[in-house]
Amino acid sequence: MLVDYHVHVVAHGEYHYREEWLNQYLDRAQQRGVQAIGLVEHDQFKERIDWRLIEALKRTDLHIAAGLEIDFVPGREESIKRMIDQHPLDFVMGSVHFINDWAFDHPDHRAGFDALDIDQVYSDYYVLIDKLVKSRLFDIIGHLDLIKIWGHRPIKKDSLQHVQPILHSIKASPMVIEINSAGLRKPVQEMYPCRQIIEKM
C-alpha cells in the first residue's frame, strides 16, 4: 500500500486551504497510485487548517487523514496535550526542528553547525528525540535523523550508535517511524532515516 502522510498544504505559510488547491494534491496522489494521504501542517499553522473542507473532500477511493506535525520542546508537554485534544486529528506527528532556540534545519541558520562541536550537536539532538519518544504524545516520529540535513556527520559515534537505544523504546511503544524521501533533495542526499537505521527498525 502506497501512502504519504507528510503533505503540507500550507507549506511554510505560503498557501491556503482552498478546494481547488487541496484537490490538486488529492488528484496528484491518485494519479501516482497513492492509496492514503495525510494532510499535516506544522503546529504554528494549525489555525489555518480548514477541517470542514477536509471532511467535505473525502473520497471513497483515497483515504484522507488529517494531522498535525508538532515540534517537540521539553517542558511543552502539557500544551501539546491540550493542542491535540482541541483538534479533530487522525494522527499526530512529532518532530525536532530546534535545539534550544536554534532552528538547525532552516537555511538561514545552517551556519550554526560551523560554530558548534558536531558530536555535541548530534548528542543534543538525540536526547531530544529520546524525550519525544518517551513522552508518548505522538503517533508518528517525523524524519528521525533530520540533524544530518546539511551533510554534517558525527565523528566519535555514528548516527546508528546514537539512535540504537531509542529504537528499543520506539519498538516498545505504539509509535511508528516515518520513512521520508525529502532528504534525497537536500544536501545530505539521503532518506530520513538512513538505510542503516531502517534495517535496524
Short mmCIF file of C-alpha atoms in Angstrom, two decimals:
data_model
loop_
_atom_site.label_atom_id
_atom_site.label_comp_id
_atom_site.label_asym_id
_atom_site.label_seq_id
_atom_site.Cartn_x
_atom_site.Cartn_y
_atom_site.Cartn_z
CA MET A 1 0.00 0.00 0.00
CA LEU A 2 1.47 3.33 -1.08
CA VAL A 3 0.93 6.10 1.49
CA ASP A 4 2.14 9.65 2.04
CA TYR A 5 1.41 11.05 5.49
CA HIS A 6 3.63 14.13 5.27
CA VAL A 7 1.82 16.55 2.96
CA HIS A 8 1.94 20.22 3.99
CA VAL A 9 -0.92 22.01 2.24
CA VAL A 10 0.07 25.47 3.51
CA ALA A 11 3.78 24.59 3.17
CA HIS A 12 5.53 27.11 5.43
CA GLY A 13 2.66 29.57 5.38
CA GLU A 14 2.69 30.46 1.68
CA TYR A 15 -0.58 28.75 0.74
CA HIS A 16 -4.16 28.41 1.98
CA TYR A 17 -6.82 25.75 2.37
CA ARG A 18 -8.93 26.18 -0.74
CA GLU A 19 -10.92 23.49 -2.51
CA GLU A 20 -9.11 23.87 -5.85
CA TRP A 21 -5.66 23.83 -4.19
CA LEU A 22 -6.47 20.84 -1.99
CA ASN A 23 -7.92 18.87 -4.89
CA GLN A 24 -4.65 19.27 -6.78
CA TYR A 25 -2.91 17.31 -4.01
CA LEU A 26 -5.61 14.65 -3.93
CA ASP A 27 -5.72 14.27 -7.72
CA ARG A 28 -1.94 14.00 -7.97
CA ALA A 29 -1.88 11.42 -5.19
CA GLN A 30 -4.36 9.25 -7.05
CA GLN A 31 -2.51 9.69 -10.34
CA ARG A 32 0.61 8.35 -8.63
CA GLY A 33 -1.18 5.38 -7.09
CA VAL A 34 -1.19 6.70 -3.53
CA GLN A 35 -3.94 4.99 -1.56
CA ALA A 36 -3.74 7.02 1.65
CA ILE A 37 -2.69 10.63 2.16
CA GLY A 38 -2.06 12.50 5.38
CA LEU A 39 -2.58 16.26 5.32
CA VAL A 40 -0.36 17.52 8.12
CA GLU A 41 0.56 21.09 8.99
CA HIS A 42 3.22 22.41 11.32
CA ASP A 43 1.53 23.31 14.58
CA GLN A 44 2.24 27.03 14.16
CA PHE A 45 -0.17 26.96 11.18
CA LYS A 46 -2.91 24.93 12.87
CA GLU A 47 -5.40 27.82 12.82
CA ARG A 48 -5.21 27.88 9.03
CA ILE A 49 -6.46 24.32 8.61
CA ASP A 50 -10.00 24.05 7.26
CA TRP A 51 -11.17 20.87 8.98
CA ARG A 52 -14.62 21.05 7.40
CA LEU A 53 -13.15 21.31 3.90
CA ILE A 54 -11.00 18.23 4.51
CA GLU A 55 -14.09 16.32 5.61
CA ALA A 56 -16.09 17.54 2.62
CA LEU A 57 -13.43 16.45 0.13
CA LYS A 58 -13.00 12.91 1.41
CA ARG A 59 -13.12 10.29 -1.34
CA THR A 60 -14.12 6.64 -1.36
CA ASP A 61 -11.05 5.62 -3.38
CA LEU A 62 -8.46 7.62 -1.41
CA HIS A 63 -8.08 7.53 2.36
CA ILE A 64 -7.57 11.10 3.61
CA ALA A 65 -6.28 11.67 7.14
CA ALA A 66 -5.76 15.00 8.90
CA GLY A 67 -2.96 15.61 11.35
CA LEU A 68 -0.51 18.00 12.93
CA GLU A 69 3.27 17.95 12.91
CA ILE A 70 4.20 19.26 16.33
CA ASP A 71 7.63 20.48 17.32
CA PHE A 72 8.68 18.67 20.46
CA VAL A 73 10.20 21.04 23.01
CA PRO A 74 10.87 19.79 26.56
CA GLY A 75 8.58 21.48 29.05
CA ARG A 76 5.88 21.96 26.44
CA GLU A 77 4.21 18.58 27.00
CA GLU A 78 1.05 19.88 28.68
CA SER A 79 0.41 22.48 25.98
CA ILE A 80 0.95 19.78 23.34
CA LYS A 81 -1.64 17.58 25.06
CA ARG A 82 -4.14 20.44 25.06
CA MET A 83 -3.43 21.16 21.40
CA ILE A 84 -4.06 17.54 20.47
CA ASP A 85 -7.30 17.45 22.46
CA GLN A 86 -8.61 20.62 20.82
CA HIS A 87 -8.46 19.41 17.22
CA PRO A 88 -10.13 16.56 15.28
CA LEU A 89 -6.90 14.76 14.48
CA ASP A 90 -6.48 11.39 12.81
CA PHE A 91 -2.79 11.32 13.71
CA VAL A 92 -0.08 13.37 15.39
CA MET A 93 3.48 13.56 14.10
CA GLY A 94 6.24 14.58 16.47
CA SER A 95 9.49 16.05 15.23
CA VAL A 96 12.51 18.01 16.38
CA HIS A 97 13.47 21.14 14.42
CA PHE A 98 15.05 23.10 17.27
CA ILE A 99 17.98 22.52 19.60
CA ASN A 100 17.34 25.11 22.28
CA ASP A 101 16.34 28.09 20.11
CA TRP A 102 18.44 27.07 17.11
CA ALA A 103 16.37 26.11 14.05
CA PHE A 104 19.13 23.88 12.73
CA ASP A 105 17.30 22.73 9.58
CA HIS A 106 16.45 26.24 8.36
CA PRO A 107 18.76 27.52 5.59
CA ASP A 108 19.20 30.85 7.38
CA HIS A 109 20.66 29.07 10.42
CA ARG A 110 22.78 26.45 8.69
CA ALA A 111 26.00 28.23 9.66
CA GLY A 112 25.32 27.34 13.29
CA PHE A 113 26.91 23.96 12.64
CA ASP A 114 30.25 25.64 11.96
CA ALA A 115 30.36 27.21 15.42
CA LEU A 116 29.49 24.07 17.39
CA ASP A 117 31.02 20.70 18.19
CA ILE A 118 29.30 18.28 15.80
CA ASP A 119 29.36 15.38 18.25
CA GLN A 120 27.65 17.52 20.88
CA VAL A 121 25.09 18.65 18.32
CA TYR A 122 24.22 15.05 17.49
CA SER A 123 24.11 14.11 21.16
CA ASP A 124 21.81 17.03 22.00
CA TYR A 125 19.54 16.22 19.07
CA TYR A 126 19.09 12.58 20.00
CA VAL A 127 18.47 13.45 23.65
CA LEU A 128 15.50 15.45 22.36
CA ILE A 129 14.36 12.59 20.12
CA ASP A 130 14.54 10.23 23.10
CA LYS A 131 12.40 12.60 25.18
CA LEU A 132 9.94 12.90 22.29
CA VAL A 133 9.57 9.11 22.19
CA LYS A 134 9.20 8.77 25.95
CA SER A 135 6.54 11.49 26.06
CA ARG A 136 4.12 9.07 24.32
CA LEU A 137 2.31 12.06 22.83
CA PHE A 138 2.75 11.15 19.18
CA ASP A 139 1.71 8.50 16.67
CA ILE A 140 4.50 9.09 14.15
CA ILE A 141 8.10 10.22 14.54
CA GLY A 142 8.93 12.54 11.66
CA HIS A 143 12.28 12.49 9.83
CA LEU A 144 14.07 10.71 12.66
CA ASP A 145 17.62 11.73 11.69
CA LEU A 146 16.87 15.22 10.36
CA ILE A 147 20.01 16.54 12.06
CA LYS A 148 22.05 15.28 9.07
CA ILE A 149 20.16 17.56 6.63
CA TRP A 150 23.18 19.66 5.57
CA GLY A 151 25.54 16.68 5.37
CA HIS A 152 27.32 17.13 8.72
CA ARG A 153 28.29 13.80 10.30
CA PRO A 154 29.34 12.95 13.85
CA ILE A 155 32.93 11.86 14.42
CA LYS A 156 33.04 9.89 17.67
CA LYS A 157 29.78 7.94 17.24
CA ASP A 158 27.87 7.32 14.04
CA SER A 159 24.15 8.02 13.74
CA LEU A 160 23.20 4.40 14.29
CA GLN A 161 25.05 4.35 17.61
CA HIS A 162 23.14 7.45 18.67
CA VAL A 163 19.76 6.10 17.65
CA GLN A 164 20.06 2.41 18.58
CA PRO A 165 18.90 2.80 22.22
CA ILE A 166 16.00 4.97 21.05
CA LEU A 167 14.86 2.29 18.60
CA HIS A 168 14.29 -0.07 21.53
CA SER A 169 11.98 2.50 23.14
CA ILE A 170 10.11 3.01 19.88
CA LYS A 171 9.62 -0.73 19.40
CA ALA A 172 8.10 -0.92 22.88
CA SER A 173 5.61 1.83 22.01
CA PRO A 174 2.67 2.11 19.59
CA MET A 175 4.54 4.75 17.57
CA VAL A 176 5.85 4.31 14.04
CA ILE A 177 8.85 5.87 12.32
CA GLU A 178 8.22 7.83 9.16
CA ILE A 179 10.29 6.95 6.09
CA ASN A 180 10.72 10.32 4.43
CA SER A 181 12.27 10.84 1.00
CA ALA A 182 12.70 14.64 1.35
CA GLY A 183 16.34 14.18 2.36
CA LEU A 184 17.12 12.98 -1.16
CA ARG A 185 16.51 16.58 -2.29
CA LYS A 186 18.67 18.09 0.47
CA PRO A 187 22.47 18.41 0.62
CA VAL A 188 22.70 15.13 2.54
CA GLN A 189 21.05 13.33 -0.42
CA GLU A 190 19.76 10.56 1.80
CA MET A 191 16.36 9.47 3.08
CA TYR A 192 15.23 10.02 6.65
CA PRO A 193 16.14 7.78 8.33
CA CYS A 194 19.18 6.36 6.57
CA ARG A 195 19.21 2.79 5.28
CA GLN A 196 21.34 1.55 8.20
CA ILE A 197 18.70 2.75 10.67
CA ILE A 198 15.84 1.38 8.56
CA GLU A 199 17.49 -2.04 8.59
CA LYS A 200 17.53 -1.96 12.41
CA MET A 201 13.90 -0.88 12.76
#
